[in-house]
């Protein structure tokens, strides 16, 4: 039996459930969101003895699932809305939600079955500089990078790279990647309030690689937009199609996924005209729906089979 931890109304989680259904695989859904309906109807229980996990179970209004019966867990607890519980102030409800998520993460991280993905494994994405060091250790080049809250240093870095520089968030908080230009230079005094990450712009084709255990699904993305995720919103054209990776690049993607402790990752690459592959980051909870719809690659099918403990397709 497979456990899905997430909101069924969230598109990616909905796709996972639909794929499990289509493959005839049994599953249960546990919503981690604290709300009047979900909190009263679900239970988490775990027991440790001498530091070792002893037993545990999850339950819903009409089901109970012992951890020993699990073949896999899909864990996608996106940021929940503000918790609301009858008779409790908002602050108390939020505190209870934090405890609930901590308990869920503790259980998930100790399960003996495949977990996509363990909570602790996804923490590298909270610090892009830290993750960049792990990326480099797996053989990928990374762009020249500056992290600073010094406006003068940012301007010097831009000049060093012929004013062809982008900027983005340092943390795992989603941000739009933009090119650094005169308009941003005028706002540099605001940098004193908090550092930003500046990088040499690497020109070439964007490639998103989804790694599912030892399988890779690569998508080539052609667009003039700096951040392909927002190409449509910027009024820019975008073309996406499946592509093959060189064996060595594929090996590095799989090695990086394992190095981060992940079973499923969305890895962002840039292929230069010289055939060099730069790596920017590895997303531990990728929203792969966008890519599967555009290319028809069976990412969700591979994920479903992984969760079911089945062999490679």
XYZ file of C-alpha atoms in Angstrom:
313
model
C 0.000 0.000 0.000
C 1.184 3.524 -0.851
C 0.718 6.577 1.361
C 0.327 9.984 -0.272
C 0.994 12.907 2.084
C -0.346 16.052 0.504
C -3.417 17.913 -0.620
C -5.442 16.154 -3.292
C -6.484 19.575 -4.608
C -2.850 20.413 -5.451
C -2.275 19.582 -9.166
C 0.933 17.533 -8.831
C -0.390 15.460 -5.939
C -3.632 14.988 -7.868
C -1.643 13.657 -10.841
C 0.247 11.205 -8.621
C -3.032 9.865 -7.215
C -4.543 9.626 -10.701
C -1.529 7.691 -11.934
C -1.652 5.303 -8.978
C -5.339 4.782 -9.751
C -4.631 4.150 -13.448
C -1.892 1.643 -12.588
C -4.227 -0.219 -10.228
C -2.041 0.534 -7.198
C -3.582 0.822 -3.746
C -3.026 4.070 -1.872
C -4.302 6.251 0.948
C -4.159 10.044 1.218
C -3.129 11.822 4.409
C -3.526 15.592 4.323
C -1.008 17.368 6.568
C -3.028 20.585 6.528
C -4.554 21.512 9.835
C -8.215 22.290 9.251
C -11.536 21.479 10.787
C -12.004 18.450 8.532
C -8.551 16.927 8.158
C -7.260 17.211 11.722
C -10.241 15.465 13.278
C -10.197 12.664 10.735
C -6.536 11.623 10.623
C -4.088 10.192 13.134
C -0.304 9.860 13.326
C 1.266 7.443 15.768
C 4.879 6.326 16.202
C 6.880 4.735 18.982
C 10.630 4.502 19.461
C 12.490 2.185 21.849
C 16.147 2.806 22.789
C 16.448 5.177 19.867
C 15.130 2.666 17.314
C 11.825 2.969 15.521
C 9.482 0.386 17.042
C 6.156 0.722 15.292
C 3.698 3.247 13.936
C 0.601 3.798 11.888
C -1.397 6.362 9.962
C -5.177 6.431 9.902
C -8.065 8.258 8.273
C -11.809 8.289 8.912
C -12.278 4.761 7.526
C -8.781 3.291 7.199
C -5.660 2.457 9.159
C -2.259 1.773 7.632
C 0.610 0.267 9.628
C 4.075 1.321 8.481
C 5.005 -2.337 7.921
C 2.390 -2.495 5.156
C 3.821 0.447 3.242
C 5.593 -0.079 -0.089
C 6.281 3.637 -0.532
C 5.379 7.175 0.532
C 4.903 10.242 -1.652
C 5.525 13.280 0.542
C 4.530 16.685 -0.825
C 3.294 18.850 2.059
C 3.376 22.255 0.412
C 2.978 25.377 2.507
C -0.404 25.028 4.170
C -2.814 27.916 4.568
C -3.169 29.483 7.985
C -4.426 26.823 10.372
C -7.920 27.296 11.722
C -9.320 25.202 14.566
C -12.600 25.840 16.411
C -12.117 27.413 19.843
C -8.411 28.133 19.396
C -6.675 31.432 18.610
C -4.791 31.531 15.298
C -1.379 31.445 17.041
C -2.287 28.275 18.971
C -3.610 26.625 15.815
C -0.380 27.454 14.005
C 1.667 25.986 16.876
C -0.323 22.767 16.680
C 0.198 22.662 12.923
C 3.963 22.987 13.437
C 3.906 20.073 15.896
C 1.859 18.025 13.469
C 4.340 18.612 10.644
C 7.292 17.817 12.923
C 5.669 14.532 13.943
C 4.866 13.632 10.358
C 8.421 14.425 9.249
C 9.897 12.364 12.092
C 7.886 9.320 11.087
C 8.479 9.722 7.362
C 12.250 10.038 7.805
C 12.462 6.738 9.714
C 10.310 4.564 7.441
C 11.982 1.465 5.944
C 10.177 1.861 2.601
C 11.058 4.248 -0.275
C 10.060 7.825 0.591
C 9.749 10.481 -2.112
C 11.347 12.395 -0.526
C 12.602 12.291 3.095
C 12.248 15.628 4.891
C 15.925 15.850 5.805
C 17.005 15.147 2.220
C 15.129 18.175 0.940
C 16.863 20.580 3.303
C 19.839 21.136 0.994
C 17.545 23.214 -1.202
C 17.082 25.679 1.661
C 20.601 26.956 1.005
C 21.532 27.348 -2.651
C 25.233 27.984 -1.855
C 25.435 24.763 0.179
C 23.701 22.796 -2.544
C 26.067 24.293 -5.133
C 29.012 22.737 -3.302
C 27.321 19.326 -3.453
C 26.577 19.847 -7.141
C 30.228 20.646 -7.822
C 31.308 17.527 -5.922
C 29.310 15.422 -8.405
C 31.319 16.764 -11.344
C 29.072 19.558 -12.615
C 30.478 23.025 -13.268
C 28.492 25.841 -11.624
C 28.407 29.504 -12.688
C 30.661 32.081 -11.061
C 28.681 33.257 -8.047
C 28.651 36.168 -5.617
C 26.569 36.355 -2.446
C 26.625 39.784 -0.900
C 24.715 42.662 0.631
C 27.411 45.119 -0.482
C 26.183 47.199 -3.457
C 29.726 48.041 -4.546
C 30.691 44.358 -4.630
C 27.610 43.561 -6.731
C 28.524 46.266 -9.255
C 32.140 45.052 -9.420
C 30.968 41.472 -10.013
C 28.678 42.609 -12.835
C 31.512 44.580 -14.448
C 33.840 41.567 -14.151
C 31.356 39.530 -16.203
C 30.654 42.208 -18.829
C 27.355 43.155 -17.178
C 25.909 39.761 -18.175
C 24.731 38.658 -14.744
C 21.514 37.294 -13.248
C 20.270 37.504 -9.662
C 18.045 35.217 -7.572
C 17.201 34.044 -4.083
C 19.735 32.325 -1.843
C 17.146 30.230 -0.019
C 14.632 27.639 -1.186
C 11.925 30.305 -1.378
C 10.819 30.449 -4.995
C 11.961 33.548 -6.828
C 11.991 34.724 -10.425
C 15.447 34.705 -11.997
C 16.085 38.072 -13.646
C 18.958 39.687 -15.500
C 20.813 42.364 -13.564
C 20.600 45.685 -15.390
C 20.479 49.428 -14.907
C 17.064 49.330 -13.249
C 18.316 46.867 -10.645
C 21.512 48.880 -10.166
C 19.381 51.843 -9.115
C 17.790 49.707 -6.382
C 21.085 48.334 -5.046
C 20.941 50.388 -1.805
C 18.125 48.028 -0.762
C 20.656 45.185 -0.858
C 21.922 46.370 2.533
C 18.774 44.902 4.099
C 19.596 41.355 3.025
C 22.015 39.518 0.719
C 21.193 38.280 -2.756
C 22.868 35.809 -5.061
C 24.431 37.058 -8.286
C 25.663 34.689 -10.974
C 27.411 34.850 -14.295
C 24.786 34.318 -16.981
C 25.350 31.054 -18.845
C 24.024 31.157 -22.384
C 22.551 28.061 -23.971
C 19.534 25.757 -23.838
C 17.758 25.071 -20.564
C 17.367 21.397 -19.722
C 15.228 20.082 -16.869
C 16.102 16.546 -15.838
C 13.706 14.543 -13.688
C 15.483 11.697 -11.943
C 13.362 8.834 -10.616
C 15.759 6.498 -8.761
C 18.047 5.328 -11.603
C 15.948 6.696 -14.477
C 16.198 10.103 -16.126
C 13.688 12.096 -18.156
C 15.269 15.128 -19.808
C 13.385 18.044 -21.352
C 15.044 20.617 -23.612
C 13.525 24.084 -23.274
C 14.011 26.761 -25.896
C 12.942 30.288 -24.939
C 14.446 33.794 -24.945
C 13.140 34.265 -21.383
C 15.751 34.338 -18.600
C 13.504 32.179 -16.392
C 11.636 29.664 -18.545
C 9.075 29.044 -15.789
C 7.686 32.520 -16.397
C 8.118 32.685 -20.173
C 4.382 32.650 -20.919
C 3.715 35.343 -18.310
C 6.461 37.468 -19.860
C 4.899 37.070 -23.314
C 7.840 34.991 -24.557
C 7.589 31.863 -26.731
C 8.622 28.519 -25.247
C 9.236 25.153 -26.909
C 9.712 21.991 -24.833
C 10.666 18.550 -26.105
C 12.248 15.347 -24.790
C 15.993 15.093 -25.240
C 18.786 12.590 -24.676
C 21.650 13.352 -22.322
C 25.257 12.264 -22.772
C 25.933 9.198 -20.616
C 28.293 11.121 -18.338
C 25.763 13.901 -17.719
C 23.054 11.337 -16.989
C 25.415 9.620 -14.548
C 26.099 12.909 -12.762
C 22.362 13.625 -12.426
C 21.735 10.227 -10.843
C 24.796 10.602 -8.610
C 23.675 14.065 -7.470
C 20.196 12.780 -6.629
C 21.704 10.018 -4.498
C 24.226 12.398 -2.931
C 21.336 14.562 -1.735
C 19.527 11.528 -0.297
C 16.680 11.861 -2.794
C 14.786 9.309 -4.865
C 13.115 11.929 -7.054
C 14.624 15.241 -8.149
C 14.181 17.989 -10.719
C 17.640 19.113 -11.834
C 18.165 22.340 -13.783
C 20.952 22.325 -16.361
C 22.170 24.655 -19.074
C 23.850 23.223 -22.169
C 26.276 25.683 -23.759
C 27.103 25.862 -27.458
C 30.341 24.030 -26.655
C 28.404 21.088 -25.213
C 29.253 21.843 -21.584
C 26.540 21.214 -18.987
C 26.261 23.639 -16.070
C 24.036 22.722 -13.127
C 22.081 25.329 -11.145
C 20.073 23.393 -8.583
C 18.229 20.201 -7.675
C 14.603 20.560 -6.603
C 13.583 17.932 -3.993
C 9.851 18.350 -4.675
C 9.599 19.107 -8.382
C 6.335 20.177 -9.965
C 6.770 17.789 -12.883
C 3.188 18.102 -14.185
C 4.223 20.989 -16.457
C 6.901 18.851 -18.126
C 4.894 15.639 -18.397
C 2.033 17.469 -20.098
C 4.372 19.223 -22.530
C 6.458 16.185 -23.529
C 4.403 13.088 -22.743
C 7.298 11.561 -20.813
C 6.038 8.913 -18.316
C 7.471 10.589 -15.218
C 4.418 9.900 -13.069
C 4.312 6.265 -14.205
C 7.944 5.719 -13.196
C 7.204 7.417 -9.876
C 4.145 5.211 -9.289
C 6.147 2.049 -9.936
C 8.899 3.229 -7.600
C 6.364 3.790 -4.823
C 4.864 0.349 -5.433
C 8.265 -1.330 -5.155
C 8.084 -2.518 -8.744
C 11.060 -3.024 -11.006
C 12.151 -0.595 -13.684
C 9.723 -0.277 -16.616
